[in-house]
């Protein structure tokens, strides 16, 4: 993809962290604290979460309930309700939008287009939907995105279902839509799947294209 670098030419202001399996609330609180610090360096976190439902600011019909299993947690990201669990990779983008080469209004489309380019490189047919932001395979949602911008810093991010718990995920309407979620493993050959899922490449799913 052309024209979607995170860092300006000649600069190295990006830190990518592979955090593994982390509690959602702890991760959210750490992310918000980082945003409040007005970071000069871009941060991209690659994580997985224990099972949790999160509700965005567009969700008006579901209340936070930490007593449930999985818990239902309110967030300040865009979108409605979604589900996170092991087997789903989440890439959080804490970016100083004053130091990117694309317009802040293009943040969501830039991330989705970069993800799409990577999936095409593995021969995976799919579609981008910018109205109900995400990536779809055969009308099922494999990747979701919900972002927020505060004081010129972006946060929250993109989730991609590699091999997650679809039974629980599809017990809701993913992102408030009348669609089902799906896993990459059901649509891609074993070698390509293993390459995508490997620790050293999963963060680069989006990052390497944003930096080209």
Short mmCIF file of C-alpha atoms in Angstrom, two decimals:
data_model
loop_
_atom_site.label_atom_id
_atom_site.label_comp_id
_atom_site.label_asym_id
_atom_site.label_seq_id
_atom_site.Cartn_x
_atom_site.Cartn_y
_atom_site.Cartn_z
CA UNK A 1 0.00 0.00 0.00
CA UNK A 2 1.27 3.46 -0.86
CA UNK A 3 1.21 6.60 1.29
CA UNK A 4 0.29 5.15 4.68
CA UNK A 5 3.50 5.23 6.68
CA UNK A 6 3.21 5.65 10.43
CA UNK A 7 6.58 7.35 10.76
CA UNK A 8 7.72 10.15 8.54
CA UNK A 9 10.74 9.35 6.32
CA UNK A 10 14.01 9.25 8.24
CA UNK A 11 12.35 8.87 11.63
CA UNK A 12 12.17 5.89 13.97
CA UNK A 13 9.43 6.61 16.45
CA UNK A 14 7.62 3.31 16.72
CA UNK A 15 7.67 0.73 19.50
CA UNK A 16 5.93 -2.62 18.92
CA UNK A 17 5.24 -4.70 22.03
CA UNK A 18 4.07 -8.32 22.12
CA UNK A 19 2.22 -8.50 25.42
CA UNK A 20 0.72 -11.98 25.17
CA UNK A 21 -2.43 -12.87 27.15
CA UNK A 22 -3.41 -9.92 29.35
CA UNK A 23 -6.46 -8.91 31.37
CA UNK A 24 -8.65 -6.52 29.37
CA UNK A 25 -9.21 -3.96 32.12
CA UNK A 26 -5.53 -3.82 33.04
CA UNK A 27 -4.61 -3.38 29.38
CA UNK A 28 -7.25 -0.69 28.89
CA UNK A 29 -6.11 1.24 31.97
CA UNK A 30 -2.47 1.07 30.85
CA UNK A 31 -3.46 2.27 27.37
CA UNK A 32 -5.48 5.20 28.70
CA UNK A 33 -2.61 6.21 30.98
CA UNK A 34 -0.27 6.17 27.98
CA UNK A 35 -2.67 8.33 25.97
CA UNK A 36 -2.91 10.85 28.82
CA UNK A 37 0.89 11.13 28.82
CA UNK A 38 0.73 12.57 25.26
CA UNK A 39 3.31 10.12 23.86
CA UNK A 40 5.71 11.42 21.25
CA UNK A 41 6.53 7.88 20.12
CA UNK A 42 3.99 5.62 18.41
CA UNK A 43 3.12 2.43 20.29
CA UNK A 44 1.59 -0.71 18.81
CA UNK A 45 0.59 -3.48 21.18
CA UNK A 46 -0.14 -7.05 20.08
CA UNK A 47 -2.23 -8.87 22.69
CA UNK A 48 -4.81 -11.53 23.43
CA UNK A 49 -7.44 -11.27 26.19
CA UNK A 50 -9.17 -13.82 28.41
CA UNK A 51 -12.87 -14.10 27.45
CA UNK A 52 -14.63 -10.74 27.75
CA UNK A 53 -17.43 -8.79 26.08
CA UNK A 54 -16.74 -5.09 25.51
CA UNK A 55 -19.31 -2.47 24.63
CA UNK A 56 -18.54 0.69 22.68
CA UNK A 57 -20.13 4.11 22.85
CA UNK A 58 -22.71 3.30 20.16
CA UNK A 59 -24.21 0.46 22.21
CA UNK A 60 -27.32 1.77 24.01
CA UNK A 61 -29.10 -1.46 24.95
CA UNK A 62 -26.49 -3.40 26.95
CA UNK A 63 -25.19 -2.40 30.38
CA UNK A 64 -21.83 -3.14 31.93
CA UNK A 65 -21.94 -6.24 34.16
CA UNK A 66 -18.66 -7.39 35.68
CA UNK A 67 -20.39 -10.26 37.52
CA UNK A 68 -21.16 -12.17 34.34
CA UNK A 69 -18.95 -14.88 32.87
CA UNK A 70 -17.55 -13.63 30.56
CA UNK A 71 -17.80 -10.11 32.04
CA UNK A 72 -19.35 -7.27 30.07
CA UNK A 73 -17.15 -4.16 30.21
CA UNK A 74 -17.96 -0.66 29.01
CA UNK A 75 -15.31 1.13 26.96
CA UNK A 76 -14.93 4.48 25.22
CA UNK A 77 -14.08 3.04 21.79
CA UNK A 78 -16.31 3.40 18.77
CA UNK A 79 -18.79 0.70 17.83
CA UNK A 80 -21.15 -1.56 19.76
CA UNK A 81 -20.62 -4.93 21.44
CA UNK A 82 -17.87 -7.39 20.58
CA UNK A 83 -16.11 -10.38 22.10
CA UNK A 84 -12.46 -11.05 22.86
CA UNK A 85 -10.91 -14.40 23.77
CA UNK A 86 -7.71 -16.40 23.27
CA UNK A 87 -7.18 -17.20 19.60
CA UNK A 88 -8.09 -13.66 18.62
CA UNK A 89 -5.18 -11.29 18.03
CA UNK A 90 -5.76 -7.67 18.97
CA UNK A 91 -3.52 -4.89 17.69
CA UNK A 92 -3.81 -1.64 19.64
CA UNK A 93 -2.63 1.54 17.92
CA UNK A 94 -1.52 4.34 20.24
CA UNK A 95 -0.34 6.78 17.62
CA UNK A 96 0.68 10.43 17.77
CA UNK A 97 -1.47 11.61 14.87
CA UNK A 98 0.56 14.78 14.50
CA UNK A 99 3.42 12.55 13.32
CA UNK A 100 1.73 10.35 10.72
CA UNK A 101 1.64 10.76 6.97
CA UNK A 102 -2.11 10.17 6.65
CA UNK A 103 -5.06 12.25 7.81
CA UNK A 104 -6.59 11.31 11.18
CA UNK A 105 -9.92 10.88 9.38
CA UNK A 106 -8.26 8.09 7.37
CA UNK A 107 -7.10 6.15 10.43
CA UNK A 108 -9.69 3.36 10.24
CA UNK A 109 -9.47 2.92 6.48
CA UNK A 110 -5.65 2.96 6.59
CA UNK A 111 -5.55 0.14 9.14
CA UNK A 112 -8.18 -1.91 7.30
CA UNK A 113 -6.51 -1.44 3.92
CA UNK A 114 -3.13 -2.47 5.36
CA UNK A 115 -4.68 -5.57 6.93
CA UNK A 116 -6.40 -6.35 3.64
CA UNK A 117 -3.13 -6.07 1.70
CA UNK A 118 -1.53 -8.59 4.01
CA UNK A 119 -4.43 -11.03 3.74
CA UNK A 120 -4.37 -10.75 -0.07
CA UNK A 121 -0.65 -11.59 0.02
CA UNK A 122 -1.70 -14.98 1.41
CA UNK A 123 -4.32 -15.43 -1.30
CA UNK A 124 -7.28 -14.95 1.03
CA UNK A 125 -10.37 -13.56 -0.69
CA UNK A 126 -12.26 -11.12 1.51
CA UNK A 127 -14.05 -7.79 1.54
CA UNK A 128 -13.59 -4.52 3.43
CA UNK A 129 -16.69 -2.82 4.77
CA UNK A 130 -16.17 0.80 5.83
CA UNK A 131 -19.80 1.40 6.76
CA UNK A 132 -19.74 -1.39 9.35
CA UNK A 133 -15.96 -1.28 9.74
CA UNK A 134 -14.21 -4.59 9.41
CA UNK A 135 -13.08 -7.35 7.09
CA UNK A 136 -15.49 -10.03 5.93
CA UNK A 137 -15.12 -13.48 4.36
CA UNK A 138 -18.25 -14.83 2.67
CA UNK A 139 -20.29 -12.22 4.56
CA UNK A 140 -18.89 -13.34 7.91
CA UNK A 141 -16.76 -11.00 9.99
CA UNK A 142 -13.15 -12.02 10.58
CA UNK A 143 -11.72 -8.66 11.71
CA UNK A 144 -13.27 -5.77 13.61
CA UNK A 145 -12.03 -2.29 14.37
CA UNK A 146 -12.99 0.34 16.91
CA UNK A 147 -10.87 3.44 17.44
CA UNK A 148 -10.93 6.65 19.43
CA UNK A 149 -8.86 9.83 19.19
CA UNK A 150 -8.11 12.11 22.13
CA UNK A 151 -5.74 15.07 22.09
CA UNK A 152 -4.30 13.98 18.72
CA UNK A 153 -3.54 10.44 19.98
CA UNK A 154 -5.35 7.36 18.71
CA UNK A 155 -6.10 4.33 20.85
CA UNK A 156 -8.02 1.04 20.85
CA UNK A 157 -7.58 -0.99 17.68
CA UNK A 158 -8.15 -4.00 15.45
CA UNK A 159 -9.11 -7.57 16.39
CA UNK A 160 -8.56 -10.52 14.07
CA UNK A 161 -10.09 -13.95 14.67
CA UNK A 162 -7.48 -16.62 14.08
CA UNK A 163 -8.94 -19.55 16.01
CA UNK A 164 -11.19 -18.17 18.74
CA UNK A 165 -14.43 -19.24 20.49
CA UNK A 166 -17.06 -18.60 17.83
CA UNK A 167 -19.89 -20.19 19.83
CA UNK A 168 -19.66 -17.48 22.48
CA UNK A 169 -18.84 -14.79 19.92
CA UNK A 170 -21.92 -15.61 17.86
CA UNK A 171 -24.17 -15.62 20.93
CA UNK A 172 -24.28 -11.86 20.34
CA UNK A 173 -24.63 -9.84 17.17
CA UNK A 174 -20.94 -9.04 16.53
CA UNK A 175 -20.49 -5.27 16.57
CA UNK A 176 -24.29 -4.94 16.74
CA UNK A 177 -24.72 -6.38 13.25
CA UNK A 178 -26.85 -9.22 11.95
CA UNK A 179 -23.77 -11.18 10.90
CA UNK A 180 -21.72 -14.07 12.23
CA UNK A 181 -18.06 -14.02 13.16
CA UNK A 182 -15.60 -16.44 11.54
CA UNK A 183 -12.02 -17.67 12.01
CA UNK A 184 -9.10 -17.37 9.61
CA UNK A 185 -8.17 -21.01 10.15
CA UNK A 186 -11.32 -22.08 8.29
CA UNK A 187 -10.37 -20.18 5.12
CA UNK A 188 -6.62 -20.42 4.73
CA UNK A 189 -4.19 -23.27 4.12
CA UNK A 190 -2.23 -24.69 7.04
CA UNK A 191 1.17 -23.31 6.01
CA UNK A 192 -0.14 -19.78 5.50
CA UNK A 193 -2.14 -19.94 8.71
CA UNK A 194 0.88 -21.05 10.71
CA UNK A 195 2.93 -18.23 9.21
CA UNK A 196 0.29 -15.63 10.05
CA UNK A 197 -0.24 -16.96 13.55
CA UNK A 198 3.44 -17.20 14.45
CA UNK A 199 4.66 -14.86 17.15
CA UNK A 200 7.23 -13.12 14.98
CA UNK A 201 4.78 -12.30 12.18
CA UNK A 202 1.44 -11.58 13.83
CA UNK A 203 2.38 -8.03 14.83
CA UNK A 204 3.60 -7.38 11.33
CA UNK A 205 0.19 -8.25 9.92
CA UNK A 206 -0.54 -4.53 9.86
CA UNK A 207 2.67 -2.90 11.00
CA UNK A 208 4.93 -3.90 8.15
CA UNK A 209 2.57 -2.43 5.58
CA UNK A 210 2.01 0.78 7.48
CA UNK A 211 5.76 1.27 7.53
CA UNK A 212 6.42 0.55 3.84
#
